[in-house]
Protein backbone atom coordinates (compact mmCIF):
# COMPACT_ATOMS: atom_id res chain seq x y z
CA GLU A 1 48.70 20.00 -63.36
CA LEU A 2 46.73 23.02 -64.51
CA HIS A 3 46.86 23.90 -68.22
CA MET A 4 45.89 27.55 -68.87
CA TYR A 5 45.27 28.32 -72.54
CA ASP A 6 44.11 31.53 -74.28
CA SER A 7 41.60 30.15 -76.69
CA TYR A 8 40.62 33.57 -78.02
CA GLY A 9 44.18 34.71 -78.79
CA ASP A 10 43.81 38.09 -77.17
CA GLY A 11 46.69 37.57 -74.80
CA TRP A 12 46.66 36.31 -71.26
CA THR A 13 50.00 37.52 -70.05
CA GLY A 14 49.85 38.39 -66.36
CA ALA A 15 46.49 36.68 -65.85
CA SER A 16 46.29 34.65 -62.68
CA TRP A 17 44.21 31.83 -61.22
CA SER A 18 43.87 30.65 -57.71
CA GLY A 19 42.09 27.78 -56.11
CA LEU A 20 42.52 24.39 -54.46
CA GLY A 21 44.89 25.95 -51.96
CA GLN A 22 47.24 27.46 -54.65
CA GLU A 23 47.37 31.22 -55.12
CA ARG A 24 48.12 33.35 -58.23
CA LEU A 25 49.04 30.89 -60.95
CA ALA A 26 50.04 33.51 -63.61
CA VAL A 27 50.64 33.17 -67.36
CA VAL A 28 54.09 34.60 -67.78
CA SER A 29 54.01 35.09 -71.52
CA GLY A 30 52.20 33.97 -74.58
CA SER A 31 48.82 32.40 -74.54
CA GLU A 32 49.52 29.14 -72.82
CA GLU A 33 50.98 28.05 -69.50
CA LYS A 34 51.13 24.87 -67.48
CA LYS A 35 51.43 24.69 -63.71
CA SER A 36 51.79 21.72 -61.42
CA PHE A 37 50.65 21.77 -57.81
CA VAL A 38 49.66 19.44 -54.99
CA VAL A 39 46.07 19.28 -53.90
CA PRO A 40 45.81 19.05 -50.11
CA PHE A 41 44.53 15.71 -48.89
CA ALA A 42 40.88 15.83 -47.97
CA SER A 43 39.96 13.78 -44.93
CA PRO A 44 37.37 11.13 -45.60
CA SER A 45 33.80 11.95 -44.89
CA PRO A 46 32.59 10.73 -41.51
CA PRO A 47 30.52 7.60 -41.60
CA PRO A 48 26.81 8.21 -41.80
CA LEU A 49 25.03 8.56 -38.51
CA ALA A 50 23.16 5.57 -37.26
CA PRO A 51 19.48 5.86 -37.95
CA SER A 52 17.48 7.31 -35.10
CA PRO A 53 15.49 4.78 -33.11
CA PRO A 54 11.83 4.70 -33.94
CA PRO A 55 9.77 7.01 -31.76
CA SER A 56 8.34 5.48 -28.62
CA PRO A 57 4.72 4.53 -28.86
CA PRO A 58 2.45 6.99 -27.13
CA GLN A 59 1.86 6.38 -23.44
CA LEU A 60 -1.35 4.54 -22.85
CA PRO A 61 -3.70 6.23 -20.42
CA PRO A 62 -4.07 4.50 -17.04
CA PRO A 63 -6.83 1.93 -16.92
CA PRO A 64 -10.12 3.42 -15.89
CA LEU A 65 -11.25 2.97 -12.33
CA PRO A 66 -13.89 0.35 -11.74
CA PRO A 67 -17.32 1.89 -11.68
CA LEU A 68 -18.08 3.35 -8.30
CA VAL A 69 -21.04 2.08 -6.40
CA PRO A 70 -23.79 4.71 -6.61
CA GLY A 71 -23.27 7.20 -3.82
CA GLU A 72 -19.63 6.16 -3.30
CA ALA A 73 -17.05 8.95 -2.91
CA LEU A 74 -13.53 8.73 -4.35
CA ALA A 75 -10.82 9.14 -1.69
CA ARG A 76 -7.11 9.73 -2.25
CA THR A 77 -6.30 11.22 1.18
CA PRO A 78 -7.51 10.65 4.75
CA GLN A 79 -9.19 14.06 4.55
CA ASP A 80 -11.33 12.81 1.65
CA ILE A 81 -12.69 10.12 3.97
CA ARG A 82 -13.40 12.68 6.70
CA ASP A 83 -15.17 14.92 4.19
CA GLU A 84 -17.43 12.06 3.09
CA ILE A 85 -18.28 11.22 6.72
CA ASN A 86 -19.09 14.85 7.50
CA MET A 87 -21.26 15.15 4.41
CA ALA A 88 -23.07 11.92 5.29
CA VAL A 89 -23.76 13.25 8.79
CA ASP A 90 -25.16 16.51 7.37
CA GLN A 91 -27.37 14.60 4.91
CA GLY A 92 -28.45 11.92 7.37
CA ARG A 93 -27.12 8.99 5.32
CA ASN A 94 -24.41 6.33 5.41
CA ALA A 95 -20.85 7.08 4.29
CA SER A 96 -19.22 5.13 1.48
CA VAL A 97 -15.67 5.60 0.18
CA TYR A 98 -13.64 4.04 -2.63
CA VAL A 99 -9.82 4.23 -2.56
CA PRO A 100 -8.16 3.53 -5.95
CA PRO A 101 -5.92 0.43 -6.18
CA GLY A 102 -2.26 1.27 -5.66
CA ALA A 103 -3.01 4.47 -3.75
CA ARG A 104 -1.15 5.21 -0.52
CA LEU A 105 -2.88 7.23 2.19
CA ALA A 106 -0.54 8.56 4.91
CA PHE A 107 -2.17 9.24 8.29
CA SER A 108 -0.95 11.71 10.88
CA SER A 109 -4.18 11.31 12.90
CA ASN A 110 -7.07 8.89 12.75
CA VAL A 111 -10.38 9.21 10.93
CA ALA A 112 -13.29 9.15 13.39
CA CYS A 113 -16.82 7.89 12.82
CA SER A 114 -19.51 8.08 15.49
CA GLY A 115 -23.29 7.87 15.57
CA THR A 116 -25.65 5.36 14.01
CA MET A 117 -24.27 5.33 10.49
CA HIS A 118 -22.53 2.71 8.40
CA LEU A 119 -19.06 3.55 7.08
CA SER A 120 -17.74 1.57 4.12
CA VAL A 121 -14.13 2.02 3.00
CA ARG A 122 -12.98 -0.24 0.19
CA SER A 123 -10.55 -0.67 -2.68
CA SER A 124 -10.27 -3.43 -5.29
CA GLY A 125 -7.69 -5.43 -7.23
CA GLU A 126 -4.26 -5.06 -5.63
CA GLY A 127 -5.79 -2.89 -2.91
CA ALA A 128 -4.72 0.40 -1.37
CA MET A 129 -2.21 1.09 1.42
CA LEU A 130 -3.10 2.98 4.60
CA ASP A 131 0.10 4.04 6.36
CA GLY A 132 0.20 5.14 10.00
CA LYS A 133 3.93 5.99 9.77
CA LYS A 134 4.39 4.61 13.31
CA SER A 135 2.69 7.74 14.64
CA SER A 136 -1.06 7.14 14.49
CA ASN A 137 -3.79 4.57 14.11
CA MET A 138 -6.11 5.02 11.14
CA PHE A 139 -9.72 4.70 12.36
CA TYR A 140 -11.58 5.37 15.58
CA ILE A 141 -15.12 3.94 15.43
CA SER A 142 -17.56 4.67 18.27
CA SER A 143 -21.10 5.50 19.42
CA GLY A 144 -22.93 3.01 17.22
CA CYS A 145 -21.07 3.53 13.94
CA SER A 146 -20.60 0.27 12.03
CA LEU A 147 -17.62 -0.35 9.75
CA TYR A 148 -16.90 -2.33 6.59
CA LEU A 149 -13.38 -2.57 5.12
CA GLU A 150 -12.29 -4.31 1.91
CA ALA A 151 -9.01 -4.76 0.00
CA LEU A 152 -7.01 -2.42 2.23
CA HIS A 153 -3.47 -2.84 3.59
CA PHE A 154 -2.79 -1.23 6.98
CA VAL A 155 0.92 -0.73 7.66
CA ASP A 156 2.88 0.77 10.57
CA GLY A 157 -0.16 1.83 12.58
CA CYS A 158 0.45 2.86 16.17
CA GLY A 159 -1.88 3.57 19.08
CA GLU A 160 -2.63 2.88 22.70
CA TYR A 161 -5.63 0.70 21.85
CA GLY A 162 -5.71 -0.72 18.33
CA GLY A 163 -2.59 -0.02 16.30
CA ALA A 164 -4.65 0.47 13.13
CA VAL A 165 -8.34 0.35 14.09
CA ASP A 166 -9.77 1.34 17.49
CA VAL A 167 -13.43 0.42 18.05
CA PHE A 168 -15.39 1.30 21.18
CA GLY A 169 -19.16 1.12 21.67
CA ALA A 170 -19.72 0.63 17.95
CA GLY A 171 -21.95 -1.51 15.75
CA ASP A 172 -20.86 -4.48 13.67
CA ILE A 173 -17.31 -4.58 12.33
CA ALA A 174 -16.69 -6.51 9.11
CA MET A 175 -13.77 -6.76 6.73
CA LYS A 176 -12.77 -8.76 3.67
CA ASP A 177 -9.27 -9.28 2.29
CA VAL A 178 -7.70 -6.71 4.61
CA SER A 179 -4.13 -6.97 5.90
CA PHE A 180 -2.37 -5.51 8.93
CA THR A 181 1.44 -5.41 8.91
CA GLY A 182 3.81 -3.99 11.51
CA CYS A 183 1.06 -2.37 13.59
CA GLU A 184 1.50 -1.94 17.33
CA ALA A 185 -0.44 -1.00 20.45
CA SER A 186 1.01 0.10 23.75
CA GLU A 187 -1.92 -1.63 25.50
CA TYR A 188 -4.35 -3.97 23.66
CA GLY A 189 -4.88 -5.03 20.06
CA GLY A 190 -1.78 -4.53 17.93
CA GLY A 191 -3.80 -4.47 14.70
CA MET A 192 -7.34 -3.88 15.96
CA PHE A 193 -9.08 -3.29 19.29
CA VAL A 194 -12.85 -3.88 19.69
CA GLU A 195 -14.68 -3.16 22.95
CA SER A 196 -18.43 -3.24 23.75
CA SER A 197 -19.48 -3.48 20.11
CA GLY A 198 -21.42 -5.75 17.75
CA ASP A 199 -20.32 -8.77 15.74
CA VAL A 200 -16.79 -8.95 14.35
CA SER A 201 -16.11 -10.64 10.99
CA LEU A 202 -12.54 -10.99 9.67
CA GLU A 203 -13.03 -12.78 6.33
CA GLY A 204 -9.67 -13.40 4.65
CA ALA A 205 -7.93 -10.91 6.95
CA SER A 206 -4.23 -11.27 7.72
CA PHE A 207 -2.17 -9.97 10.63
CA SER A 208 1.61 -10.04 10.34
CA GLU A 209 4.26 -8.81 12.79
CA CYS A 210 1.72 -6.93 14.89
CA THR A 211 2.40 -6.43 18.59
CA ALA A 212 0.60 -5.43 21.78
CA SER A 213 2.34 -4.74 25.06
CA ASP A 214 -0.58 -6.30 26.94
CA ALA A 215 -3.01 -8.70 25.19
CA GLY A 216 -4.07 -9.46 21.63
CA GLY A 217 -0.99 -9.04 19.45
CA GLY A 218 -3.10 -9.01 16.29
CA VAL A 219 -6.66 -8.43 17.55
CA TYR A 220 -8.34 -7.87 20.90
CA VAL A 221 -12.13 -8.28 21.24
CA SER A 222 -13.96 -7.74 24.52
CA ASN A 223 -17.62 -7.57 25.58
CA SER A 224 -18.83 -7.80 22.00
CA GLY A 225 -20.87 -10.07 19.73
CA ASP A 226 -19.94 -13.13 17.72
CA VAL A 227 -16.44 -13.34 16.24
CA SER A 228 -15.80 -14.98 12.86
CA LEU A 229 -12.30 -15.70 11.53
CA ASP A 230 -13.19 -17.19 8.14
CA GLY A 231 -9.80 -17.77 6.48
CA ALA A 232 -8.00 -15.29 8.73
CA ARG A 233 -4.22 -15.65 9.09
CA PHE A 234 -1.97 -14.60 11.96
CA SER A 235 1.82 -14.75 11.63
CA GLU A 236 4.62 -13.53 13.88
CA CYS A 237 2.27 -11.54 16.10
CA THR A 238 3.25 -10.97 19.71
CA ALA A 239 1.54 -10.05 22.97
CA GLY A 240 3.22 -9.31 26.27
CA ASP A 241 0.38 -11.11 28.06
CA ASP A 242 -2.35 -13.37 26.60
CA GLY A 243 -3.28 -14.05 22.98
CA GLY A 244 -0.26 -13.54 20.76
CA GLY A 245 -2.42 -13.61 17.65
CA MET A 246 -5.85 -12.81 19.11
CA ARG A 247 -7.57 -12.40 22.47
CA VAL A 248 -11.37 -12.72 22.85
CA TYR A 249 -12.97 -11.97 26.20
CA ASN A 250 -16.60 -12.11 27.36
CA SER A 251 -18.03 -12.12 23.85
CA GLY A 252 -20.22 -14.33 21.65
CA ASP A 253 -19.43 -17.45 19.67
CA VAL A 254 -16.00 -17.71 18.04
CA SER A 255 -15.67 -19.37 14.62
CA LEU A 256 -12.21 -20.46 13.42
CA GLU A 257 -13.18 -21.73 9.94
CA GLY A 258 -9.93 -21.94 7.97
CA ALA A 259 -8.02 -19.70 10.41
CA SER A 260 -4.29 -20.21 10.89
CA PHE A 261 -1.69 -19.10 13.45
CA SER A 262 2.03 -19.20 12.69
CA GLU A 263 4.90 -18.21 14.99
CA CYS A 264 2.71 -16.09 17.23
CA THR A 265 3.77 -15.70 20.85
CA ALA A 266 2.26 -14.63 24.15
CA GLY A 267 4.97 -14.11 26.72
CA ASP A 268 6.86 -17.37 26.28
CA LEU A 269 4.03 -19.42 24.73
CA LEU A 270 4.11 -20.27 21.03
CA GLU A 271 1.31 -21.20 18.63
CA GLU A 272 -1.34 -22.46 21.04
CA VAL A 273 -5.09 -21.86 21.11
CA TRP A 274 -6.70 -21.79 24.53
CA SER A 275 -10.30 -21.38 25.57
CA TRP A 276 -11.34 -21.02 29.19
CA SER A 277 -15.00 -20.52 29.93
CA THR A 278 -17.84 -21.35 32.24
CA ALA A 279 -19.90 -22.22 29.13
CA ALA A 280 -20.46 -25.99 28.88
CA THR A 281 -20.22 -25.88 25.08
CA SER A 282 -16.61 -24.74 24.83
CA ARG A 283 -14.46 -27.25 22.97
CA TRP A 284 -11.12 -26.23 24.49
CA ARG A 285 -10.79 -25.77 28.18
CA GLY A 286 -8.14 -24.79 30.62
CA PRO A 287 -8.15 -25.59 34.33
CA ALA A 288 -11.42 -25.36 36.19
CA SER A 289 -10.46 -22.31 38.21
CA ALA A 290 -8.87 -19.08 37.15
CA SER A 291 -6.34 -19.30 39.96
CA ALA A 292 -5.00 -22.52 38.51
CA ARG A 293 -4.37 -21.04 35.04
CA PRO A 294 -0.85 -20.52 33.78
CA ARG A 295 0.15 -16.86 33.91
CA LEU A 296 0.22 -16.50 30.11
CA TRP A 297 -2.13 -18.30 27.73
CA GLY A 298 -2.58 -18.67 24.02
CA GLY A 299 0.48 -17.97 21.95
CA GLY A 300 -1.83 -18.12 18.93
CA MET A 301 -5.24 -17.26 20.41
CA TYR A 302 -6.86 -17.02 23.81
CA VAL A 303 -10.64 -17.07 24.34
CA GLU A 304 -12.13 -16.49 27.78
CA ASN A 305 -15.74 -16.37 29.05
CA SER A 306 -17.24 -16.41 25.58
CA GLY A 307 -19.64 -18.60 23.60
CA ASP A 308 -18.95 -21.65 21.48
CA VAL A 309 -15.51 -22.00 19.96
């Protein structure tokens, strides 16, 4: 109810008031009037909004890279490795490359190193991936170049000789904590092929599901120096001929300290290590004459005409 009253006594006849959805409430006569009306229902206020979540903490910067060895170049692509090799050749020095942990380098062609230099390619921690995409191997090492690899993971390499690493007429080849997975060769050495080179050291290396149509499903070494397999592991590697995991021919001493072979096959042989040699110091021997040998030897490893095993 609205009570309109002329408190000044000067007359309010005909005056009007509007509001609250009611229009023109007029005083008909006199100085006082009452009107009743209905106030439209007001919908309740919406509930208060939930408080906003606290802002996310600022993103922490990535951890810094380990300090590079003096003279070491940072590489994030295969071309970075090539550039370092070319610069080392121009400056008459060795080439040294660091690949950040977690990086993935995709190869469409291999990186070549030749001449009497030493090439070091390493990562650290979780390591870096080098991917051949089933179209290329990753390194071709020749003409006296020596190679050191560390904390690298070779995957899906493909080549005629050496699915990931092809070595011919090179210096020493050494690696530490390097893995080869799913690499294949149409001839020899599914993971790595080494011919007419120096010593070969595979400390803590692993070869998994690597294949060679001929010999050496994981590794093939021929006419080279001593071979060391300190803690190396071969699993599910396959060769069409000899040495499902590894084949060593006409080379130096072969050390198997802590090495293991699991489910590797050569033809139809599974998980065997054979050594056949004219050397009197060989621990494992096959038949006395080559003609008496089985057609396929060494599902795990086959060593022929080499030094001590």
